[in-house]
Amino acid sequence: MRAIRLLEPRKFPELCEIPEPTPGPSQILVKMTAAGLCHSDIAVMDFYAEALNYKLPMTLGHECAGTIVDAGAGVKSRVNIGENVLIYGPWGCGHCRACAEGYENYCENATAENITPPGLGHDGGCAEYFLVDDPRFCIPMGDLDPVAAVPLTDAGLTPYHAIQLSKAKLEANSVAVVMGVGGLGHLGIQMIKQMTPATVVAVDISDDHLALAAKVGADVCLQSNAAAVDAVKDLTHGQGADVVFDFVGAQPTIDLGAQMLKMRGDWTIVGIGGGSATVGFGQTPYECRVTSPYWGTRADLIDVVGMADKLSIHTETFNLSDGVEAYHKLHDGTVMGRAVLVP
Ligand code: NAD
Ligand code: ZN
């Protein structure tokens, strides 16, 4: 079968021909119908060999939609062959305290037991078939279109989880800044608008991405530079934003975010752009909360799937064989919304 695989650190992946996987006793075989490409894959491609603790070669793809076509003897009675599913990506052990609470994204045993998300540690979904380790990671998607729905598994789930953390601060007359209007940001804007009464300020370096922000409901759209800080201050009577969601996480956005935040505000750094912030008394606004959430819970994903028909999910579709070209476009910042591979 065809698969888009990372063969070496610090290189783009390649289209490869590999054998179809066969499910072990507790595994499920999924025939892929769509795979979303995330900027985190670009971050992974950038890692030097020392920092990349994944065994290569590895098939990329941690946003997966597909049809269950087979399962091992141990789980066959627990799955519906032929069912269309979205795959919950941050797999956990299922037994620890965090997993018991639903926070498989923060599984306490993941590191020790080498449990990794598909495409971020072992073979993922940029392929014709892929293996899922447990039926609970298969979330029924009903008759949703897989191309539109697949971004929900990360580009939807991650902002949703981040917004939930700050909902109490996004009350009447509040202002939320969304930095980076890509796959995550364009859904994050819509979710804030639907889940809270906050005014949403979108910040990006690309006019096209700011146009998308306006289209999906951002109230104010700003170029990502020092003038954006003044604009946010003007909008908030000098106070700053109640919540800054940074879906870039690079040094330029961290530096802007630091200046935009209000006292007691939330600063939520989701992007893994390699930037870092100075946090401490007198360095950050009084009583602000800085978090760097990772992905979301299985319950969050079920909620997000339930919101699907209220979201305008922008995608650019590529054939699986054109996956390398799609990653180049994502790297160059020219994808609008989410790039999705279709086998
Ligand atoms: P994307 O490539 O689709 O979008 C990135 C957006 O950021 C683009 O619109 C781009 O124009 C904009 N941008 C780039 N530099 C900017 C700057 N200096 N100021 C303002 N905007 C800028 O990326 P994505 O797939 O949406 O991912 C966003 C980030 O979130 C990535 O760093 C990704 O690795 C990370 N991520 C984190 C998690 C998590 O669990 N924490 C999950 C998924 C993705
Ligand atoms: Zn991702």
XYZ file of C-alpha atoms and ligand atoms in Angstrom:
388
model
C 0.000 0.000 0.000
C 1.035 3.646 -0.376
C 2.153 5.594 2.710
C 3.740 8.997 3.361
C 6.710 8.178 5.564
C 9.394 10.091 7.373
C 12.604 8.247 6.529
C 15.265 10.504 8.046
C 15.339 13.388 10.546
C 15.256 16.937 9.143
C 13.945 15.843 5.737
C 10.533 15.951 4.122
C 8.701 12.609 4.082
C 8.467 10.402 0.990
C 5.781 8.401 -0.760
C 6.608 4.732 -0.115
C 5.167 1.342 -0.928
C 4.878 -0.833 2.207
C 2.953 -4.011 3.091
C -0.627 -3.681 4.364
C -0.680 -4.149 8.143
C -2.499 -7.097 9.728
C -4.271 -6.599 13.066
C -2.876 -8.350 16.137
C -5.295 -10.052 18.584
C -6.403 -6.745 20.163
C -6.041 -4.442 17.136
C -8.433 -2.949 14.611
C -7.657 -2.478 10.927
C -8.973 0.791 9.528
C -9.169 1.582 5.819
C -8.373 5.268 5.674
C -10.876 7.649 4.116
C -9.086 10.897 5.081
C -5.939 12.034 6.904
C -5.415 15.613 8.075
C -1.969 17.211 7.965
C -0.991 19.154 11.078
C 1.776 21.714 11.514
C 3.085 19.483 14.314
C 4.266 17.136 11.540
C 6.387 20.000 10.216
C 7.808 20.468 13.733
C 8.623 16.736 13.827
C 10.416 17.011 10.470
C 12.492 19.843 11.931
C 13.745 17.872 14.924
C 17.427 16.926 14.958
C 18.122 13.209 15.406
C 18.934 13.719 19.146
C 15.570 15.368 19.831
C 13.507 12.968 17.731
C 12.728 10.029 19.993
C 10.700 8.257 17.307
C 11.973 5.217 15.464
C 12.171 5.906 11.734
C 10.914 5.154 9.171
C 7.455 6.130 10.390
C 4.224 6.815 8.509
C 2.954 10.311 9.390
C -0.652 11.267 10.106
C -2.295 11.751 13.495
C -5.666 13.052 12.216
C -7.407 9.943 10.933
C -10.810 8.996 9.574
C -11.611 5.612 8.123
C -13.777 2.533 7.960
C -13.281 -0.459 10.259
C -12.522 -3.390 7.930
C -11.089 -6.047 10.244
C -10.145 -6.694 13.862
C -8.167 -9.232 15.872
C -9.915 -12.145 17.582
C -9.764 -10.446 20.991
C -11.757 -7.375 19.930
C -13.797 -8.485 16.931
C -16.989 -8.699 18.998
C -16.451 -5.132 20.273
C -16.298 -3.350 16.900
C -18.720 -2.906 14.016
C -17.079 -3.933 10.774
C -17.994 -1.351 8.126
C -18.492 1.492 10.623
C -17.027 4.904 9.738
C -14.948 6.297 12.571
C -12.713 9.153 13.597
C -9.646 8.146 15.585
C -8.894 9.676 18.969
C -5.142 10.331 18.719
C -3.557 10.832 22.165
C -3.661 7.202 23.198
C -3.192 6.374 26.874
C -2.892 3.178 28.883
C -6.548 3.385 29.909
C -5.786 2.400 33.517
C -3.922 5.223 35.278
C -5.547 8.026 37.300
C -5.405 10.478 34.374
C -6.889 7.987 31.892
C -9.609 7.068 34.397
C -10.594 10.738 34.379
C -10.611 10.733 30.581
C -7.308 12.577 30.234
C -5.602 10.002 28.039
C -3.716 12.954 26.549
C -1.927 13.157 29.909
C -1.567 9.398 30.507
C 0.807 8.781 33.404
C 2.156 5.567 31.869
C 2.542 6.668 28.245
C 6.275 7.360 28.492
C 7.145 4.303 30.575
C 5.060 1.979 28.396
C 6.043 3.675 25.116
C 2.429 4.415 24.193
C 2.449 6.972 21.370
C -0.155 8.596 19.140
C -0.372 7.222 15.597
C 1.939 9.255 13.367
C 3.788 10.665 16.382
C 5.856 7.679 17.508
C 4.534 4.800 15.423
C 2.870 4.403 12.016
C -0.008 6.829 11.473
C -2.768 7.382 8.969
C -1.150 8.922 5.881
C -1.596 5.525 4.229
C -4.271 3.305 2.771
C -4.690 1.296 5.984
C -3.624 1.682 9.584
C -3.916 -0.104 12.910
C -5.736 1.112 16.015
C -4.807 -0.395 19.366
C -8.173 -0.295 21.119
C -11.856 0.036 20.142
C -12.283 3.004 22.504
C -10.098 5.129 20.189
C -12.677 4.686 17.390
C -15.302 7.419 17.645
C -18.352 6.777 15.438
C -18.782 9.578 12.897
C -22.177 8.654 11.475
C -22.669 10.109 8.034
C -20.236 13.028 8.397
C -18.056 13.609 5.340
C -14.620 12.221 6.310
C -12.691 15.050 4.609
C -14.593 17.734 6.517
C -14.668 15.735 9.756
C -11.081 14.538 10.013
C -9.691 17.921 11.195
C -11.996 17.639 14.214
C -9.652 15.025 15.715
C -6.900 17.586 16.347
C -7.498 20.979 14.692
C -10.923 20.916 16.371
C -10.204 18.947 19.532
C -7.131 20.927 20.627
C -8.710 24.425 20.518
C -11.909 23.044 22.091
C -9.964 21.700 25.060
C -8.011 24.967 25.372
C -11.195 27.064 25.273
C -12.857 24.867 27.927
C -9.962 25.679 30.277
C -10.683 29.411 30.000
C -14.446 29.482 29.628
C -14.949 31.170 32.995
C -12.844 34.124 31.818
C -14.629 34.491 28.485
C -17.686 36.197 29.893
C -19.693 39.193 28.684
C -17.476 42.015 27.334
C -14.380 39.813 27.356
C -11.787 39.763 24.580
C -10.003 36.674 23.291
C -6.986 36.910 20.992
C -6.380 34.049 18.552
C -2.874 34.022 17.102
C -2.418 31.916 13.974
C -5.435 31.299 11.757
C -4.442 27.946 10.293
C -5.989 24.533 10.840
C -6.428 25.034 14.583
C -7.025 28.787 14.613
C -9.849 28.895 12.064
C -11.795 26.341 14.121
C -10.765 27.943 17.427
C -12.304 31.266 16.350
C -15.630 29.598 15.557
C -15.659 27.635 18.796
C -15.007 30.738 20.927
C -17.837 32.516 19.123
C -20.205 29.592 19.696
C -19.217 28.722 23.254
C -18.730 32.211 24.737
C -19.834 35.843 24.299
C -16.216 37.030 23.860
C -15.049 39.406 21.147
C -12.467 37.565 19.039
C -9.342 39.269 17.741
C -7.478 37.252 15.093
C -3.767 37.836 14.526
C -1.784 36.403 11.610
C 1.045 37.330 9.242
C -0.937 36.388 6.150
C -3.676 38.586 4.671
C -5.293 35.494 3.174
C -5.458 33.797 6.562
C -6.857 36.992 8.125
C -9.509 37.033 5.405
C -10.418 33.469 6.407
C -10.565 34.636 10.052
C -13.075 37.326 9.140
C -15.095 34.844 7.096
C -15.401 32.406 10.003
C -16.425 35.075 12.493
C -13.458 36.962 13.948
C -14.585 40.430 15.072
C -11.222 42.125 14.544
C -8.348 40.988 12.295
C -4.811 42.242 12.830
C -1.443 41.787 11.171
C 0.979 40.130 13.584
C 3.227 43.034 14.637
C 3.709 45.622 17.385
C 0.706 47.629 16.182
C -1.499 44.663 17.103
C -0.556 45.191 20.762
C -1.730 48.805 20.591
C -4.924 47.751 18.833
C -5.731 45.193 21.544
C -4.980 47.764 24.245
C -7.254 50.304 22.520
C -10.038 47.764 22.244
C -9.796 46.892 25.953
C -9.437 50.409 27.425
C -5.768 49.765 28.104
C -6.389 46.531 30.033
C -5.385 43.849 27.533
C -7.055 40.610 26.463
C -8.759 38.251 28.910
C -7.352 35.248 27.089
C -4.583 34.924 24.508
C -4.660 31.656 22.547
C -1.339 31.281 20.766
C -1.695 28.748 17.930
C 1.814 29.549 16.665
C 4.055 29.471 19.743
C 7.021 30.999 17.928
C 9.104 33.738 19.562
C 7.388 36.600 17.682
C 3.890 35.555 18.841
C 5.040 34.812 22.400
C 6.587 38.283 22.547
C 3.362 39.892 21.309
C 1.162 37.765 23.566
C 3.159 38.824 26.624
C 2.243 42.425 25.935
C -1.419 41.789 25.153
C -2.496 39.950 28.286
C -4.635 41.466 31.023
C -4.090 41.018 34.764
C -5.739 37.720 35.791
C -5.797 36.740 32.111
C -5.103 33.320 30.644
C -2.193 32.834 28.292
C -2.635 29.566 26.459
C 0.318 28.493 24.362
C -0.804 25.701 22.040
C 1.622 26.191 19.153
C 4.902 24.337 19.274
C 6.871 26.943 17.368
C 9.849 26.756 19.718
C 9.348 30.129 21.448
C 9.595 30.626 25.198
C 8.224 33.149 27.665
C 9.630 34.742 30.785
C 7.209 34.108 33.627
C 7.584 35.540 37.104
C 6.603 38.275 39.494
C 6.690 41.587 37.660
C 7.346 39.807 34.355
C 3.789 38.649 33.674
C 0.571 40.493 34.550
C -0.582 39.840 38.131
C -2.320 36.530 38.661
C -2.296 35.546 35.010
C -2.334 31.849 34.223
C 0.045 30.395 31.651
C -0.743 26.966 30.244
C 0.479 24.802 27.396
C -2.307 22.272 26.870
C -1.827 19.208 24.725
C -4.627 17.872 22.493
C -7.850 16.971 24.419
C -9.855 14.219 26.062
C -11.979 11.538 24.444
C -15.073 13.218 25.886
C -13.957 16.501 24.300
C -13.714 14.764 20.915
C -17.223 13.371 21.278
C -18.423 16.927 22.036
C -16.530 18.331 19.053
C -18.009 15.699 16.709
C -21.408 16.812 17.991
C -20.577 20.392 16.974
C -19.531 19.400 13.431
C -22.586 20.721 11.641
C -22.167 24.127 13.281
C -18.564 24.546 12.116
C -17.351 25.807 8.771
C -14.376 23.486 8.283
C -12.085 24.701 5.519
C -10.045 21.998 3.829
C -7.766 21.595 0.844
C -7.881 18.046 -0.488
C -4.914 16.158 -1.937
C -4.562 12.630 -3.236
C -2.469 10.467 -0.901
C 0.156 10.227 -3.653
C 0.504 14.050 -3.531
C 1.080 14.041 0.240
C 4.659 15.276 -0.015
C 3.540 18.284 -2.070
C 0.804 18.948 0.517
C 3.404 18.997 3.307
C 5.482 21.481 1.295
C 2.432 23.751 1.035
C 1.792 23.441 4.768
C 5.437 24.260 5.449
C 5.191 27.337 3.214
C 2.036 28.580 4.968
C -0.137 28.479 1.843
C -2.759 25.959 2.992
C -6.107 27.544 3.846
C -7.655 25.703 6.780
C -6.555 22.052 6.819
C -4.781 20.006 4.145
C -6.450 16.589 3.948
C -5.097 13.522 2.125
C -7.538 11.138 0.524
C -6.196 7.659 -0.352
P -1.042 25.917 10.391
O 0.215 25.863 9.615
O -2.285 25.392 9.785
O -1.339 27.415 10.834
C -0.380 28.256 11.386
C -0.864 29.705 11.221
O 0.017 30.552 11.927
C -0.877 30.184 9.764
O -2.106 30.836 9.510
C 0.283 31.168 9.724
O 0.101 32.192 8.751
C 0.273 31.692 11.142
N 1.526 32.319 11.597
C 2.793 31.940 11.354
N 3.657 32.790 11.957
C 2.916 33.728 12.594
C 3.213 34.863 13.383
N 4.476 35.234 13.630
N 2.191 35.587 13.875
C 0.903 35.229 13.625
N 0.561 34.169 12.886
C 1.551 33.426 12.369
O -0.755 25.188 11.780
P -1.752 24.304 12.687
O -1.743 22.910 12.163
O -2.999 25.030 12.892
O -0.939 24.255 14.070
C -0.739 25.437 14.819
C 0.306 25.176 15.893
O -0.247 24.346 16.906
C 1.545 24.441 15.404
O 2.668 24.913 16.103
C 1.257 23.015 15.789
O 2.439 22.246 15.912
C 0.584 23.218 17.119
N -0.278 22.144 17.597
C -0.269 21.930 18.934
C -1.113 20.990 19.483
C -1.146 20.786 20.961
O -1.735 19.786 21.391
N -0.584 21.644 21.765
C -1.958 20.252 18.650
C -1.942 20.509 17.279
C -1.103 21.478 16.765
Zn -1.579 17.843 15.448
